[in-house]
Amino acid sequence: MCFSANMSFGLGIVGLAASSVTFLDKTESFWVRVARSYAIFHFSLMEFIQFFAYPVADQCGYGTNYILSELSTYHICLQALAIMPALATYSTDKTALKRATKIGVTLSMLFLLCSFLPKDMQLLDINPNFIGNMVSCLYMGIYHIGYSISSAYGLFVTHGSLFALALSGFLWQNNRKMSSYHLFMAIMTLFVPQWLLGVSTGEAAAIYCFYSIPITGSFMPYFKRFFSAQDYESEGDLSVNG
């Protein structure tokens, strides 16, 4: 399957609509709605970045490609803040949203700090093939736009972001359904394309962002009966009311 700018634009529009619907869910508290809708909105923005990136793909280091690459860097740095609170809202732990937000803010601020440090500062002198000592660029991969992100401590940023997206939901009580779904989708979009299709890590990361709209669509109100720890009909709304 070959992706395109129009597909990214279309998913971006769908994401904005899904974010709006989620925020307007009056059965949830304000901060729960903010957390869930912001997660969808955050990844919608990346689709618009990818839409503008297709015409300038591979023009690394200057012009529009450079600007979009920098925006992609900041977007990736803020993913922990975008996704961790939303995942926590499905826990029966009433403090999960607040604690997840604190962890997400801390991780995202550290990732942002790394993006401003000299890029030759790498853990154990290991230079990952996605985030690390490289020129920031949006390049054309085999099937999709790919990322090359300049940052210090690339291993920390890469695996910290993966933890936030795929594993952080398991930190919270009775949150297995939503956490398992996001872990499964992360494996299917981040790792399976590399294993089966031979794409680079940077291209797989961009493919994850493409599918992040249906992934974060799980935060929409239509699906909370399935992903919540208890049945809404019998137990009522048990979402975090942080």
mmCIF file of N, CA and C in Angstrom, residues 146-217:
data_model
loop_
_atom_site.group_PDB
_atom_site.id
_atom_site.type_symbol
_atom_site.label_atom_id
_atom_site.label_comp_id
_atom_site.label_asym_id
_atom_site.label_seq_id
_atom_site.Cartn_x
_atom_site.Cartn_y
_atom_site.Cartn_z
ATOM 1 N N GLY A 146 9.202 9.423 5.949
ATOM 2 C CA GLY A 146 9.955 8.936 7.092
ATOM 3 C C GLY A 146 10.578 10.085 7.864
ATOM 4 N N TYR A 147 10.920 9.823 9.134
ATOM 5 C CA TYR A 147 11.514 10.839 9.998
ATOM 6 C C TYR A 147 12.993 10.565 10.220
ATOM 7 N N SER A 148 13.764 11.620 10.201
ATOM 8 C CA SER A 148 15.125 11.621 10.712
ATOM 9 C C SER A 148 15.192 12.800 11.671
ATOM 10 N N ILE A 149 15.391 12.529 12.959
ATOM 11 C CA ILE A 149 15.258 13.549 13.995
ATOM 12 C C ILE A 149 16.596 13.781 14.686
ATOM 13 N N SER A 150 17.026 15.028 14.691
ATOM 14 C CA SER A 150 18.265 15.400 15.363
ATOM 15 C C SER A 150 17.997 15.650 16.841
ATOM 16 N N SER A 151 18.708 14.919 17.705
ATOM 17 C CA SER A 151 18.502 15.082 19.145
ATOM 18 C C SER A 151 19.656 14.456 19.907
ATOM 19 N N ALA A 152 19.977 15.041 21.038
ATOM 20 C CA ALA A 152 20.898 14.392 21.965
ATOM 21 C C ALA A 152 20.181 13.228 22.645
ATOM 22 N N TYR A 153 20.960 12.268 23.107
ATOM 23 C CA TYR A 153 20.430 11.119 23.851
ATOM 24 C C TYR A 153 19.257 10.461 23.119
ATOM 25 N N GLY A 154 19.521 10.102 21.873
ATOM 26 C CA GLY A 154 18.475 9.537 21.029
ATOM 27 C C GLY A 154 17.858 8.267 21.581
ATOM 28 N N LEU A 155 18.666 7.416 22.223
ATOM 29 C CA LEU A 155 18.115 6.191 22.808
ATOM 30 C C LEU A 155 17.065 6.507 23.862
ATOM 31 N N PHE A 156 17.349 7.492 24.695
ATOM 32 C CA PHE A 156 16.412 7.887 25.745
ATOM 33 C C PHE A 156 15.121 8.433 25.150
ATOM 34 N N VAL A 157 15.231 9.305 24.160
ATOM 35 C CA VAL A 157 14.041 9.899 23.551
ATOM 36 C C VAL A 157 13.220 8.833 22.821
ATOM 37 N N THR A 158 13.910 7.960 22.082
ATOM 38 C CA THR A 158 13.210 6.922 21.323
ATOM 39 C C THR A 158 12.449 5.973 22.235
ATOM 40 N N HIS A 159 13.141 5.420 23.215
ATOM 41 C CA HIS A 159 12.506 4.422 24.069
ATOM 42 C C HIS A 159 11.578 5.053 25.101
ATOM 43 N N GLY A 160 11.854 6.296 25.482
ATOM 44 C CA GLY A 160 10.926 6.995 26.359
ATOM 45 C C GLY A 160 9.600 7.259 25.671
ATOM 46 N N SER A 161 9.660 7.645 24.406
ATOM 47 C CA SER A 161 8.432 7.866 23.637
ATOM 48 C C SER A 161 7.677 6.560 23.426
ATOM 49 N N LEU A 162 8.416 5.487 23.152
ATOM 50 C CA LEU A 162 7.776 4.181 22.978
ATOM 51 C C LEU A 162 7.076 3.747 24.262
ATOM 52 N N PHE A 163 7.715 3.970 25.399
ATOM 53 C CA PHE A 163 7.089 3.647 26.678
ATOM 54 C C PHE A 163 5.779 4.411 26.852
ATOM 55 N N ALA A 164 5.800 5.701 26.545
ATOM 56 C CA ALA A 164 4.599 6.522 26.713
ATOM 57 C C ALA A 164 3.466 6.033 25.828
ATOM 58 N N LEU A 165 3.785 5.696 24.580
ATOM 59 C CA LEU A 165 2.756 5.309 23.619
ATOM 60 C C LEU A 165 2.207 3.912 23.865
ATOM 61 N N ALA A 166 3.092 2.984 24.190
ATOM 62 C CA ALA A 166 2.714 1.573 24.162
ATOM 63 C C ALA A 166 2.578 0.914 25.522
ATOM 64 N N LEU A 167 3.239 1.443 26.541
ATOM 65 C CA LEU A 167 3.313 0.721 27.810
ATOM 66 C C LEU A 167 2.805 1.492 29.019
ATOM 67 N N SER A 168 2.742 2.812 28.930
ATOM 68 C CA SER A 168 2.447 3.594 30.133
ATOM 69 C C SER A 168 1.061 3.311 30.701
ATOM 70 N N GLY A 169 0.126 2.913 29.867
ATOM 71 C CA GLY A 169 -1.219 2.639 30.360
ATOM 72 C C GLY A 169 -1.273 1.521 31.386
ATOM 73 N N PHE A 170 -0.292 0.616 31.325
ATOM 74 C CA PHE A 170 -0.266 -0.506 32.262
ATOM 75 C C PHE A 170 0.145 -0.082 33.671
ATOM 76 N N LEU A 171 0.570 1.161 33.834
ATOM 77 C CA LEU A 171 0.930 1.647 35.162
ATOM 78 C C LEU A 171 -0.285 1.792 36.068
ATOM 79 N N TRP A 172 -1.467 1.908 35.463
ATOM 80 C CA TRP A 172 -2.637 2.319 36.228
ATOM 81 C C TRP A 172 -3.587 1.154 36.473
ATOM 82 N N GLN A 173 -4.257 1.213 37.584
ATOM 83 C CA GLN A 173 -5.125 0.132 38.045
ATOM 84 C C GLN A 173 -6.287 -0.121 37.083
ATOM 85 N N ASN A 174 -6.559 -1.403 36.825
ATOM 86 C CA ASN A 174 -7.709 -1.820 36.012
ATOM 87 C C ASN A 174 -7.765 -1.083 34.668
ATOM 88 N N ASN A 175 -6.645 -1.048 33.995
ATOM 89 C CA ASN A 175 -6.562 -0.303 32.736
ATOM 90 C C ASN A 175 -6.070 -1.199 31.603
ATOM 91 N N ARG A 176 -6.315 -2.490 31.730
ATOM 92 C CA ARG A 176 -5.702 -3.444 30.814
ATOM 93 C C ARG A 176 -6.286 -3.389 29.411
ATOM 94 N N LYS A 177 -7.583 -3.152 29.277
ATOM 95 C CA LYS A 177 -8.194 -3.164 27.945
ATOM 96 C C LYS A 177 -7.602 -2.084 27.044
ATOM 97 N N MET A 178 -7.646 -0.844 27.513
ATOM 98 C CA MET A 178 -7.133 0.254 26.704
ATOM 99 C C MET A 178 -5.629 0.118 26.484
ATOM 100 N N SER A 179 -4.909 -0.271 27.521
ATOM 101 C CA SER A 179 -3.456 -0.403 27.413
ATOM 102 C C SER A 179 -3.074 -1.495 26.416
ATOM 103 N N SER A 180 -3.779 -2.605 26.454
ATOM 104 C CA SER A 180 -3.478 -3.717 25.548
ATOM 105 C C SER A 180 -3.744 -3.331 24.097
ATOM 106 N N TYR A 181 -4.814 -2.583 23.869
ATOM 107 C CA TYR A 181 -5.120 -2.138 22.507
ATOM 108 C C TYR A 181 -4.009 -1.253 21.960
ATOM 109 N N HIS A 182 -3.544 -0.304 22.764
ATOM 110 C CA HIS A 182 -2.503 0.610 22.292
ATOM 111 C C HIS A 182 -1.160 -0.106 22.134
ATOM 112 N N LEU A 183 -0.872 -1.067 22.982
ATOM 113 C CA LEU A 183 0.346 -1.855 22.814
ATOM 114 C C LEU A 183 0.283 -2.662 21.524
ATOM 115 N N PHE A 184 -0.844 -3.314 21.280
ATOM 116 C CA PHE A 184 -1.003 -4.116 20.065
ATOM 117 C C PHE A 184 -0.855 -3.252 18.813
ATOM 118 N N MET A 185 -1.497 -2.084 18.808
ATOM 119 C CA MET A 185 -1.428 -1.216 17.635
ATOM 120 C C MET A 185 -0.031 -0.638 17.442
ATOM 121 N N ALA A 186 0.676 -0.383 18.534
ATOM 122 C CA ALA A 186 2.056 0.090 18.410
ATOM 123 C C ALA A 186 2.932 -0.980 17.766
ATOM 124 N N ILE A 187 2.744 -2.224 18.174
ATOM 125 C CA ILE A 187 3.508 -3.321 17.575
ATOM 126 C C ILE A 187 3.182 -3.451 16.088
ATOM 127 N N MET A 188 1.901 -3.369 15.755
ATOM 128 C CA MET A 188 1.471 -3.558 14.370
ATOM 129 C C MET A 188 1.947 -2.436 13.452
ATOM 130 N N THR A 189 2.085 -1.230 13.974
ATOM 131 C CA THR A 189 2.450 -0.097 13.117
ATOM 132 C C THR A 189 3.921 0.281 13.210
ATOM 133 N N LEU A 190 4.548 0.047 14.357
ATOM 134 C CA LEU A 190 5.952 0.423 14.526
ATOM 135 C C LEU A 190 6.921 -0.705 14.177
ATOM 136 N N PHE A 191 6.554 -1.935 14.504
ATOM 137 C CA PHE A 191 7.496 -3.044 14.349
ATOM 138 C C PHE A 191 7.183 -3.952 13.160
ATOM 139 N N VAL A 192 5.915 -4.276 12.958
ATOM 140 C CA VAL A 192 5.565 -5.175 11.857
ATOM 141 C C VAL A 192 6.000 -4.624 10.496
ATOM 142 N N PRO A 193 5.812 -3.319 10.207
ATOM 143 C CA PRO A 193 6.315 -2.815 8.911
ATOM 144 C C PRO A 193 7.820 -2.987 8.745
ATOM 145 N N GLN A 194 8.569 -2.897 9.844
ATOM 146 C CA GLN A 194 10.019 -3.106 9.753
ATOM 147 C C GLN A 194 10.337 -4.583 9.532
ATOM 148 N N TRP A 195 9.620 -5.459 10.232
ATOM 149 C CA TRP A 195 9.887 -6.890 10.125
ATOM 150 C C TRP A 195 9.472 -7.465 8.772
ATOM 151 N N LEU A 196 8.309 -7.037 8.266
ATOM 152 C CA LEU A 196 7.746 -7.665 7.074
ATOM 153 C C LEU A 196 7.980 -6.877 5.788
ATOM 154 N N LEU A 197 8.053 -5.555 5.894
ATOM 155 C CA LEU A 197 8.137 -4.726 4.692
ATOM 156 C C LEU A 197 9.506 -4.096 4.495
ATOM 157 N N GLY A 198 10.373 -4.219 5.483
ATOM 158 C CA GLY A 198 11.724 -3.706 5.345
ATOM 159 C C GLY A 198 11.852 -2.200 5.406
ATOM 160 N N VAL A 199 10.878 -1.526 6.001
ATOM 161 C CA VAL A 199 10.966 -0.071 6.091
ATOM 162 C C VAL A 199 11.923 0.315 7.218
ATOM 163 N N SER A 200 12.403 1.536 7.176
ATOM 164 C CA SER A 200 13.299 2.028 8.219
ATOM 165 C C SER A 200 12.507 2.348 9.482
ATOM 166 N N THR A 201 13.231 2.527 10.590
ATOM 167 C CA THR A 201 12.575 2.896 11.841
ATOM 168 C C THR A 201 11.875 4.243 11.710
ATOM 169 N N GLY A 202 12.523 5.182 11.024
ATOM 170 C CA GLY A 202 11.920 6.499 10.834
ATOM 171 C C GLY A 202 10.648 6.449 10.012
ATOM 172 N N GLU A 203 10.620 5.589 8.999
ATOM 173 C CA GLU A 203 9.399 5.447 8.205
ATOM 174 C C GLU A 203 8.312 4.750 9.016
ATOM 175 N N ALA A 204 8.697 3.749 9.804
ATOM 176 C CA ALA A 204 7.716 3.061 10.647
ATOM 177 C C ALA A 204 7.105 4.020 11.664
ATOM 178 N N ALA A 205 7.919 4.923 12.211
ATOM 179 C CA ALA A 205 7.399 5.905 13.166
ATOM 180 C C ALA A 205 6.370 6.812 12.505
ATOM 181 N N ALA A 206 6.625 7.191 11.262
ATOM 182 C CA ALA A 206 5.670 8.032 10.541
ATOM 183 C C ALA A 206 4.405 7.252 10.190
ATOM 184 N N ILE A 207 4.557 5.969 9.906
ATOM 185 C CA ILE A 207 3.384 5.129 9.648
ATOM 186 C C ILE A 207 2.532 5.027 10.912
ATOM 187 N N TYR A 208 3.191 4.913 12.073
ATOM 188 C CA TYR A 208 2.436 4.922 13.331
ATOM 189 C C TYR A 208 1.617 6.200 13.443
ATOM 190 N N CYS A 209 2.230 7.340 13.129
ATOM 191 C CA CYS A 209 1.503 8.603 13.215
ATOM 192 C C CYS A 209 0.317 8.620 12.256
ATOM 193 N N PHE A 210 0.483 8.013 11.081
ATOM 194 C CA PHE A 210 -0.629 7.940 10.127
ATOM 195 C C PHE A 210 -1.796 7.166 10.738
ATOM 196 N N TYR A 211 -1.491 6.021 11.335
ATOM 197 C CA TYR A 211 -2.545 5.197 11.926
ATOM 198 C C TYR A 211 -2.937 5.658 13.330
ATOM 199 N N SER A 212 -2.277 6.693 13.836
ATOM 200 C CA SER A 212 -2.597 7.161 15.181
ATOM 201 C C SER A 212 -3.998 7.746 15.275
ATOM 202 N N ILE A 213 -4.573 8.156 14.143
ATOM 203 C CA ILE A 213 -5.942 8.671 14.190
ATOM 204 C C ILE A 213 -6.920 7.543 14.540
ATOM 205 N N PRO A 214 -6.918 6.410 13.827
ATOM 206 C CA PRO A 214 -7.776 5.311 14.303
ATOM 207 C C PRO A 214 -7.340 4.748 15.652
ATOM 208 N N ILE A 215 -6.049 4.842 15.984
ATOM 209 C CA ILE A 215 -5.599 4.348 17.291
ATOM 210 C C ILE A 215 -6.158 5.226 18.405
ATOM 211 N N THR A 216 -5.944 6.532 18.311
ATOM 212 C CA THR A 216 -6.466 7.428 19.351
ATOM 213 C C THR A 216 -7.972 7.623 19.225
ATOM 214 N N GLY A 217 -8.537 7.193 18.107
ATOM 215 C CA GLY A 217 -9.995 7.203 17.992
ATOM 216 C C GLY A 217 -10.653 6.357 19.064
#
